[in-house]
Amino acid sequence: MSGRTEIINIKNPSDKVLKILKKMQSRKEQRHTDFLNELQTTNP
Amino acid sequence: MNKQIDIITAKGDKLKVSLSSCYESVTDTIIQSRHIPFDIIEISIEGNPTNGPVTIDTFRKIAKWMVDCIDKEPDTILFYFCDCNTPIPNIRPSKDLLPAQYRNNLFSRLFQRNVTLSSDMWVDETLVFGEENPYIFHILHRESHSTLISDIARELESTLNIIAEQK
Protein backbone atom coordinates (compact mmCIF):
# COMPACT_ATOMS: atom_id res chain seq x y z
CA MET A 1 0.00 0.00 0.00
CA SER A 2 1.24 3.46 -0.81
CA GLY A 3 -0.27 5.22 2.18
CA ARG A 4 -1.54 7.99 -0.11
CA THR A 5 -4.78 9.53 1.11
CA GLU A 6 -7.25 11.43 -1.05
CA ILE A 7 -10.49 13.19 -0.12
CA ILE A 8 -13.52 13.80 -2.35
CA ASN A 9 -15.94 16.32 -0.87
CA ILE A 10 -19.53 16.51 -2.05
CA LYS A 11 -20.34 19.63 -0.04
CA ASN A 12 -23.98 20.13 -0.92
CA PRO A 13 -25.62 16.78 -1.57
CA SER A 14 -29.28 17.03 -2.53
CA ASP A 15 -31.98 16.42 0.07
CA LYS A 16 -32.82 13.19 -1.75
CA VAL A 17 -29.24 11.93 -1.40
CA LEU A 18 -29.17 12.92 2.27
CA LYS A 19 -32.41 11.00 2.81
CA ILE A 20 -30.90 7.81 1.39
CA LEU A 21 -27.66 8.29 3.37
CA LYS A 22 -29.79 8.62 6.49
CA LYS A 23 -31.46 5.32 5.62
CA MET A 24 -28.02 3.73 5.11
CA GLN A 25 -27.08 4.98 8.58
CA SER A 26 -30.29 3.48 10.05
CA ARG A 27 -29.53 0.17 8.34
CA LYS A 28 -26.04 0.26 9.85
CA GLU A 29 -27.50 0.84 13.32
CA GLN A 30 -30.02 -1.96 12.78
CA ARG A 31 -27.18 -4.31 11.82
CA HIS A 32 -25.41 -3.39 15.05
CA THR A 33 -28.60 -4.04 17.07
CA ASP A 34 -29.01 -7.41 15.33
CA PHE A 35 -25.41 -8.26 16.24
CA LEU A 36 -26.03 -7.37 19.90
CA ASN A 37 -29.19 -9.51 19.91
CA GLU A 38 -27.25 -12.38 18.35
CA LEU A 39 -24.61 -12.06 21.09
CA GLN A 40 -27.36 -12.07 23.72
CA THR A 41 -28.82 -15.25 22.26
CA THR A 42 -25.50 -17.11 22.10
CA ASN A 43 -24.23 -15.82 25.48
CA PRO A 44 -27.33 -15.20 27.60
CA MET B 1 -17.87 -11.89 -2.97
CA ASN B 2 -19.49 -12.78 0.31
CA LYS B 3 -17.09 -13.68 3.12
CA GLN B 4 -17.37 -13.51 6.87
CA ILE B 5 -15.18 -14.24 9.88
CA ASP B 6 -15.54 -14.01 13.66
CA ILE B 7 -12.46 -12.59 15.35
CA ILE B 8 -12.04 -12.92 19.10
CA THR B 9 -10.12 -10.14 20.86
CA ALA B 10 -7.42 -10.85 23.47
CA LYS B 11 -10.05 -10.05 26.13
CA GLY B 12 -12.53 -12.56 24.66
CA ASP B 13 -14.93 -10.23 22.86
CA LYS B 14 -16.34 -11.27 19.50
CA LEU B 15 -16.05 -9.11 16.38
CA LYS B 16 -17.91 -10.08 13.21
CA VAL B 17 -16.15 -8.94 10.02
CA SER B 18 -17.69 -9.37 6.58
CA LEU B 19 -16.98 -8.48 2.96
CA SER B 20 -19.85 -8.45 0.47
CA SER B 21 -20.46 -7.14 -3.07
CA CYS B 22 -22.64 -4.03 -3.27
CA TYR B 23 -23.68 -1.12 -5.51
CA GLU B 24 -23.93 -3.37 -8.57
CA SER B 25 -25.83 -0.68 -10.52
CA VAL B 26 -23.01 1.81 -9.93
CA THR B 27 -20.46 -0.78 -11.01
CA ASP B 28 -22.34 -1.83 -14.17
CA THR B 29 -22.86 1.74 -15.41
CA ILE B 30 -19.18 2.66 -15.08
CA ILE B 31 -17.87 -0.62 -16.50
CA GLN B 32 -20.05 -0.05 -19.59
CA SER B 33 -18.54 3.38 -20.21
CA ARG B 34 -14.93 2.87 -19.03
CA HIS B 35 -14.36 -0.82 -19.84
CA ILE B 36 -12.30 -1.25 -16.67
CA PRO B 37 -13.52 -4.21 -14.59
CA PHE B 38 -14.00 -3.63 -10.88
CA ASP B 39 -16.10 -4.86 -8.01
CA ILE B 40 -17.21 -2.73 -5.04
CA ILE B 41 -17.01 -4.72 -1.82
CA GLU B 42 -18.59 -3.42 1.36
CA ILE B 43 -16.72 -3.94 4.64
CA SER B 44 -18.73 -4.44 7.79
CA ILE B 45 -17.27 -4.75 11.29
CA GLU B 46 -19.64 -5.40 14.15
CA GLY B 47 -18.59 -5.65 17.76
CA ASN B 48 -19.37 -4.72 21.33
CA PRO B 49 -16.06 -5.01 23.14
CA THR B 50 -17.20 -4.90 26.76
CA ASN B 51 -14.13 -6.56 28.26
CA GLY B 52 -11.60 -3.96 27.08
CA PRO B 53 -10.51 -1.87 24.12
CA VAL B 54 -9.74 -3.50 20.78
CA THR B 55 -5.97 -3.63 20.53
CA ILE B 56 -3.78 -2.97 17.54
CA ASP B 57 -3.07 -6.73 17.35
CA THR B 58 -6.78 -7.40 16.78
CA PHE B 59 -6.98 -4.67 14.14
CA ARG B 60 -3.94 -6.24 12.51
CA LYS B 61 -5.75 -9.61 12.40
CA ILE B 62 -8.73 -7.91 10.73
CA ALA B 63 -6.49 -6.18 8.19
CA LYS B 64 -4.61 -9.43 7.46
CA TRP B 65 -7.87 -11.34 6.89
CA MET B 66 -9.13 -8.64 4.52
CA VAL B 67 -5.87 -8.46 2.60
CA ASP B 68 -5.84 -12.28 2.29
CA CYS B 69 -9.38 -12.12 0.87
CA ILE B 70 -8.68 -9.41 -1.69
CA ASP B 71 -5.04 -9.94 -2.62
CA LYS B 72 -5.89 -12.36 -5.41
CA GLU B 73 -8.92 -10.30 -6.52
CA PRO B 74 -7.36 -7.57 -8.67
CA ASP B 75 -10.70 -5.92 -9.51
CA THR B 76 -11.69 -5.23 -5.90
CA ILE B 77 -12.43 -1.78 -4.47
CA LEU B 78 -13.26 -1.77 -0.74
CA PHE B 79 -16.02 0.49 0.65
CA TYR B 80 -16.70 1.17 4.31
CA PHE B 81 -19.70 3.30 5.29
CA CYS B 82 -18.58 4.94 8.56
CA ASP B 83 -21.32 4.76 11.20
CA CYS B 84 -21.92 8.35 12.29
CA ASN B 85 -24.12 7.74 15.36
CA THR B 86 -23.04 4.64 17.28
CA PRO B 87 -20.46 5.77 19.87
CA ILE B 88 -16.97 4.26 19.69
CA PRO B 89 -16.70 1.64 22.48
CA ASN B 90 -14.14 2.41 25.20
CA ILE B 91 -13.38 5.83 23.76
CA ARG B 92 -14.44 9.06 25.44
CA PRO B 93 -16.60 11.09 22.99
CA SER B 94 -14.60 13.87 21.37
CA LYS B 95 -16.01 17.31 20.61
CA ASP B 96 -13.53 17.71 17.79
CA LEU B 97 -13.94 14.35 16.11
CA LEU B 98 -17.29 12.85 15.10
CA PRO B 99 -17.71 9.05 15.36
CA ALA B 100 -17.68 8.76 11.55
CA GLN B 101 -14.46 10.80 11.32
CA TYR B 102 -12.88 8.67 14.07
CA ARG B 103 -13.82 5.45 12.23
CA ASN B 104 -12.50 6.88 8.97
CA ASN B 105 -9.15 7.84 10.54
CA LEU B 106 -8.93 4.45 12.23
CA PHE B 107 -9.35 2.70 8.89
CA SER B 108 -6.59 4.80 7.32
CA ARG B 109 -4.15 4.02 10.13
CA LEU B 110 -5.12 0.36 10.22
CA PHE B 111 -4.26 -0.16 6.57
CA GLN B 112 -1.26 2.12 6.47
CA ARG B 113 0.30 0.17 9.34
CA ASN B 114 -0.19 -3.04 7.41
CA VAL B 115 1.38 -1.94 4.13
CA THR B 116 3.64 -4.95 4.08
CA LEU B 117 0.69 -7.36 3.99
CA SER B 118 -0.08 -6.69 0.34
CA SER B 119 2.18 -6.66 -2.67
CA ASP B 120 -0.01 -4.06 -4.44
CA MET B 121 0.02 -0.28 -4.16
CA TRP B 122 -3.19 0.77 -2.43
CA VAL B 123 -4.70 4.21 -1.99
CA ASP B 124 -6.88 5.45 0.85
CA GLU B 125 -9.78 7.59 -0.32
CA THR B 126 -12.42 9.39 1.71
CA LEU B 127 -15.76 10.30 0.14
CA VAL B 128 -17.56 12.91 2.22
CA PHE B 129 -21.20 13.91 1.72
CA GLY B 130 -22.17 17.17 3.48
CA GLU B 131 -20.22 19.42 5.81
CA GLU B 132 -21.68 19.85 9.30
CA ASN B 133 -22.59 16.24 10.14
CA PRO B 134 -21.01 14.50 7.19
CA TYR B 135 -21.71 11.00 5.92
CA ILE B 136 -18.36 9.38 5.21
CA PHE B 137 -17.39 6.47 2.98
CA HIS B 138 -13.87 5.13 3.35
CA ILE B 139 -12.58 3.67 0.10
CA LEU B 140 -9.49 1.50 -0.39
CA HIS B 141 -8.41 0.85 -3.95
CA ARG B 142 -5.40 -0.09 -6.00
CA GLU B 143 -3.46 2.59 -7.88
CA SER B 144 -4.77 1.08 -11.10
CA HIS B 145 -8.33 2.07 -10.13
CA SER B 146 -7.45 5.68 -9.22
CA THR B 147 -9.04 7.09 -12.37
CA LEU B 148 -12.37 5.45 -11.51
CA ILE B 149 -12.95 6.94 -8.07
CA SER B 150 -14.40 10.32 -9.09
CA ASP B 151 -16.71 8.47 -11.54
CA ILE B 152 -17.81 6.18 -8.70
CA ALA B 153 -18.50 9.16 -6.42
CA ARG B 154 -20.56 10.88 -9.14
CA GLU B 155 -22.42 7.69 -10.07
CA LEU B 156 -23.05 6.84 -6.44
CA GLU B 157 -24.62 10.26 -5.90
CA SER B 158 -26.74 9.89 -9.01
CA THR B 159 -27.78 6.34 -8.01
CA LEU B 160 -28.79 7.60 -4.56
CA ASN B 161 -30.89 10.30 -6.29
CA ILE B 162 -32.59 7.69 -8.50
CA ILE B 163 -33.32 5.43 -5.51
CA ALA B 164 -34.86 8.40 -3.68
CA GLU B 165 -37.07 9.24 -6.68
CA GLN B 166 -38.34 5.66 -6.86
CA LYS B 167 -39.48 5.73 -3.23
CSV table of C-alpha atoms in Angstrom, one decimal:
chain,number,residue,atom,x,y,z
A,1,MET,CA,0.0,0.0,0.0
A,2,SER,CA,1.2,3.5,-0.8
A,3,GLY,CA,-0.3,5.2,2.2
A,4,ARG,CA,-1.5,8.0,-0.1
A,5,THR,CA,-4.8,9.5,1.1
A,6,GLU,CA,-7.2,11.4,-1.1
A,7,ILE,CA,-10.5,13.2,-0.1
A,8,ILE,CA,-13.5,13.8,-2.3
A,9,ASN,CA,-15.9,16.3,-0.9
A,10,ILE,CA,-19.5,16.5,-2.1
A,11,LYS,CA,-20.3,19.6,0.0
A,12,ASN,CA,-24.0,20.1,-0.9
A,13,PRO,CA,-25.6,16.8,-1.6
A,14,SER,CA,-29.3,17.0,-2.5
A,15,ASP,CA,-32.0,16.4,0.1
A,16,LYS,CA,-32.8,13.2,-1.7
A,17,VAL,CA,-29.2,11.9,-1.4
A,18,LEU,CA,-29.2,12.9,2.3
A,19,LYS,CA,-32.4,11.0,2.8
A,20,ILE,CA,-30.9,7.8,1.4
A,21,LEU,CA,-27.7,8.3,3.4
A,22,LYS,CA,-29.8,8.6,6.5
A,23,LYS,CA,-31.5,5.3,5.6
A,24,MET,CA,-28.0,3.7,5.1
A,25,GLN,CA,-27.1,5.0,8.6
A,26,SER,CA,-30.3,3.5,10.0
A,27,ARG,CA,-29.5,0.2,8.3
A,28,LYS,CA,-26.0,0.3,9.8
A,29,GLU,CA,-27.5,0.8,13.3
A,30,GLN,CA,-30.0,-2.0,12.8
A,31,ARG,CA,-27.2,-4.3,11.8
A,32,HIS,CA,-25.4,-3.4,15.0
A,33,THR,CA,-28.6,-4.0,17.1
A,34,ASP,CA,-29.0,-7.4,15.3
A,35,PHE,CA,-25.4,-8.3,16.2
A,36,LEU,CA,-26.0,-7.4,19.9
A,37,ASN,CA,-29.2,-9.5,19.9
A,38,GLU,CA,-27.2,-12.4,18.4
A,39,LEU,CA,-24.6,-12.1,21.1
A,40,GLN,CA,-27.4,-12.1,23.7
A,41,THR,CA,-28.8,-15.3,22.3
A,42,THR,CA,-25.5,-17.1,22.1
A,43,ASN,CA,-24.2,-15.8,25.5
A,44,PRO,CA,-27.3,-15.2,27.6
B,1,MET,CA,-17.9,-11.9,-3.0
B,2,ASN,CA,-19.5,-12.8,0.3
B,3,LYS,CA,-17.1,-13.7,3.1
B,4,GLN,CA,-17.4,-13.5,6.9
B,5,ILE,CA,-15.2,-14.2,9.9
B,6,ASP,CA,-15.5,-14.0,13.7
B,7,ILE,CA,-12.5,-12.6,15.4
B,8,ILE,CA,-12.0,-12.9,19.1
B,9,THR,CA,-10.1,-10.1,20.9
B,10,ALA,CA,-7.4,-10.9,23.5
B,11,LYS,CA,-10.1,-10.1,26.1
B,12,GLY,CA,-12.5,-12.6,24.7
B,13,ASP,CA,-14.9,-10.2,22.9
B,14,LYS,CA,-16.3,-11.3,19.5
B,15,LEU,CA,-16.0,-9.1,16.4
B,16,LYS,CA,-17.9,-10.1,13.2
B,17,VAL,CA,-16.2,-8.9,10.0
B,18,SER,CA,-17.7,-9.4,6.6
B,19,LEU,CA,-17.0,-8.5,3.0
B,20,SER,CA,-19.9,-8.4,0.5
B,21,SER,CA,-20.5,-7.1,-3.1
B,22,CYS,CA,-22.6,-4.0,-3.3
B,23,TYR,CA,-23.7,-1.1,-5.5
B,24,GLU,CA,-23.9,-3.4,-8.6
B,25,SER,CA,-25.8,-0.7,-10.5
B,26,VAL,CA,-23.0,1.8,-9.9
B,27,THR,CA,-20.5,-0.8,-11.0
B,28,ASP,CA,-22.3,-1.8,-14.2
B,29,THR,CA,-22.9,1.7,-15.4
B,30,ILE,CA,-19.2,2.7,-15.1
B,31,ILE,CA,-17.9,-0.6,-16.5
B,32,GLN,CA,-20.0,-0.1,-19.6
B,33,SER,CA,-18.5,3.4,-20.2
B,34,ARG,CA,-14.9,2.9,-19.0
B,35,HIS,CA,-14.4,-0.8,-19.8
B,36,ILE,CA,-12.3,-1.2,-16.7
B,37,PRO,CA,-13.5,-4.2,-14.6
B,38,PHE,CA,-14.0,-3.6,-10.9
B,39,ASP,CA,-16.1,-4.9,-8.0
B,40,ILE,CA,-17.2,-2.7,-5.0
B,41,ILE,CA,-17.0,-4.7,-1.8
B,42,GLU,CA,-18.6,-3.4,1.4
B,43,ILE,CA,-16.7,-3.9,4.6
B,44,SER,CA,-18.7,-4.4,7.8
B,45,ILE,CA,-17.3,-4.7,11.3
B,46,GLU,CA,-19.6,-5.4,14.2
B,47,GLY,CA,-18.6,-5.7,17.8
B,48,ASN,CA,-19.4,-4.7,21.3
B,49,PRO,CA,-16.1,-5.0,23.1
B,50,THR,CA,-17.2,-4.9,26.8
B,51,ASN,CA,-14.1,-6.6,28.3
B,52,GLY,CA,-11.6,-4.0,27.1
B,53,PRO,CA,-10.5,-1.9,24.1
B,54,VAL,CA,-9.7,-3.5,20.8
B,55,THR,CA,-6.0,-3.6,20.5
B,56,ILE,CA,-3.8,-3.0,17.5
B,57,ASP,CA,-3.1,-6.7,17.3
B,58,THR,CA,-6.8,-7.4,16.8
B,59,PHE,CA,-7.0,-4.7,14.1
B,60,ARG,CA,-3.9,-6.2,12.5
B,61,LYS,CA,-5.8,-9.6,12.4
B,62,ILE,CA,-8.7,-7.9,10.7
B,63,ALA,CA,-6.5,-6.2,8.2
B,64,LYS,CA,-4.6,-9.4,7.5
B,65,TRP,CA,-7.9,-11.3,6.9
B,66,MET,CA,-9.1,-8.6,4.5
B,67,VAL,CA,-5.9,-8.5,2.6
B,68,ASP,CA,-5.8,-12.3,2.3
B,69,CYS,CA,-9.4,-12.1,0.9
B,70,ILE,CA,-8.7,-9.4,-1.7
B,71,ASP,CA,-5.0,-9.9,-2.6
B,72,LYS,CA,-5.9,-12.4,-5.4
B,73,GLU,CA,-8.9,-10.3,-6.5
B,74,PRO,CA,-7.4,-7.6,-8.7
B,75,ASP,CA,-10.7,-5.9,-9.5
B,76,THR,CA,-11.7,-5.2,-5.9
B,77,ILE,CA,-12.4,-1.8,-4.5
B,78,LEU,CA,-13.3,-1.8,-0.7
B,79,PHE,CA,-16.0,0.5,0.7
B,80,TYR,CA,-16.7,1.2,4.3
B,81,PHE,CA,-19.7,3.3,5.3
B,82,CYS,CA,-18.6,4.9,8.6
B,83,ASP,CA,-21.3,4.8,11.2
B,84,CYS,CA,-21.9,8.4,12.3
B,85,ASN,CA,-24.1,7.7,15.4
B,86,THR,CA,-23.0,4.6,17.3
B,87,PRO,CA,-20.5,5.8,19.9
B,88,ILE,CA,-17.0,4.3,19.7
B,89,PRO,CA,-16.7,1.6,22.5
B,90,ASN,CA,-14.1,2.4,25.2
B,91,ILE,CA,-13.4,5.8,23.8
B,92,ARG,CA,-14.4,9.1,25.4
B,93,PRO,CA,-16.6,11.1,23.0
B,94,SER,CA,-14.6,13.9,21.4
B,95,LYS,CA,-16.0,17.3,20.6
B,96,ASP,CA,-13.5,17.7,17.8
B,97,LEU,CA,-13.9,14.3,16.1
B,98,LEU,CA,-17.3,12.9,15.1
B,99,PRO,CA,-17.7,9.1,15.4
B,100,ALA,CA,-17.7,8.8,11.5
B,101,GLN,CA,-14.5,10.8,11.3
B,102,TYR,CA,-12.9,8.7,14.1
B,103,ARG,CA,-13.8,5.4,12.2
B,104,ASN,CA,-12.5,6.9,9.0
B,105,ASN,CA,-9.2,7.8,10.5
B,106,LEU,CA,-8.9,4.5,12.2
B,107,PHE,CA,-9.3,2.7,8.9
B,108,SER,CA,-6.6,4.8,7.3
B,109,ARG,CA,-4.2,4.0,10.1
B,110,LEU,CA,-5.1,0.4,10.2
B,111,PHE,CA,-4.3,-0.2,6.6
B,112,GLN,CA,-1.3,2.1,6.5
B,113,ARG,CA,0.3,0.2,9.3
B,114,ASN,CA,-0.2,-3.0,7.4
B,115,VAL,CA,1.4,-1.9,4.1
B,116,THR,CA,3.6,-5.0,4.1
B,117,LEU,CA,0.7,-7.4,4.0
B,118,SER,CA,-0.1,-6.7,0.3
B,119,SER,CA,2.2,-6.7,-2.7
B,120,ASP,CA,0.0,-4.1,-4.4
B,121,MET,CA,0.0,-0.3,-4.2
B,122,TRP,CA,-3.2,0.8,-2.4
B,123,VAL,CA,-4.7,4.2,-2.0
B,124,ASP,CA,-6.9,5.5,0.8
B,125,GLU,CA,-9.8,7.6,-0.3
B,126,THR,CA,-12.4,9.4,1.7
B,127,LEU,CA,-15.8,10.3,0.1
B,128,VAL,CA,-17.6,12.9,2.2
B,129,PHE,CA,-21.2,13.9,1.7
B,130,GLY,CA,-22.2,17.2,3.5
B,131,GLU,CA,-20.2,19.4,5.8
B,132,GLU,CA,-21.7,19.9,9.3
B,133,ASN,CA,-22.6,16.2,10.1
B,134,PRO,CA,-21.0,14.5,7.2
B,135,TYR,CA,-21.7,11.0,5.9
B,136,ILE,CA,-18.4,9.4,5.2
B,137,PHE,CA,-17.4,6.5,3.0
B,138,HIS,CA,-13.9,5.1,3.4
B,139,ILE,CA,-12.6,3.7,0.1
B,140,LEU,CA,-9.5,1.5,-0.4
B,141,HIS,CA,-8.4,0.8,-4.0
B,142,ARG,CA,-5.4,-0.1,-6.0
B,143,GLU,CA,-3.5,2.6,-7.9
B,144,SER,CA,-4.8,1.1,-11.1
B,145,HIS,CA,-8.3,2.1,-10.1
B,146,SER,CA,-7.4,5.7,-9.2
B,147,THR,CA,-9.0,7.1,-12.4
B,148,LEU,CA,-12.4,5.5,-11.5
B,149,ILE,CA,-13.0,6.9,-8.1
B,150,SER,CA,-14.4,10.3,-9.1
B,151,ASP,CA,-16.7,8.5,-11.5
B,152,ILE,CA,-17.8,6.2,-8.7
B,153,ALA,CA,-18.5,9.2,-6.4
B,154,ARG,CA,-20.6,10.9,-9.1
B,155,GLU,CA,-22.4,7.7,-10.1
B,156,LEU,CA,-23.0,6.8,-6.4
B,157,GLU,CA,-24.6,10.3,-5.9
B,158,SER,CA,-26.7,9.9,-9.0
B,159,THR,CA,-27.8,6.3,-8.0
B,160,LEU,CA,-28.8,7.6,-4.6
B,161,ASN,CA,-30.9,10.3,-6.3
B,162,ILE,CA,-32.6,7.7,-8.5
B,163,ILE,CA,-33.3,5.4,-5.5
B,164,ALA,CA,-34.9,8.4,-3.7
B,165,GLU,CA,-37.1,9.2,-6.7
B,166,GLN,CA,-38.3,5.7,-6.9
B,167,LYS,CA,-39.5,5.7,-3.2
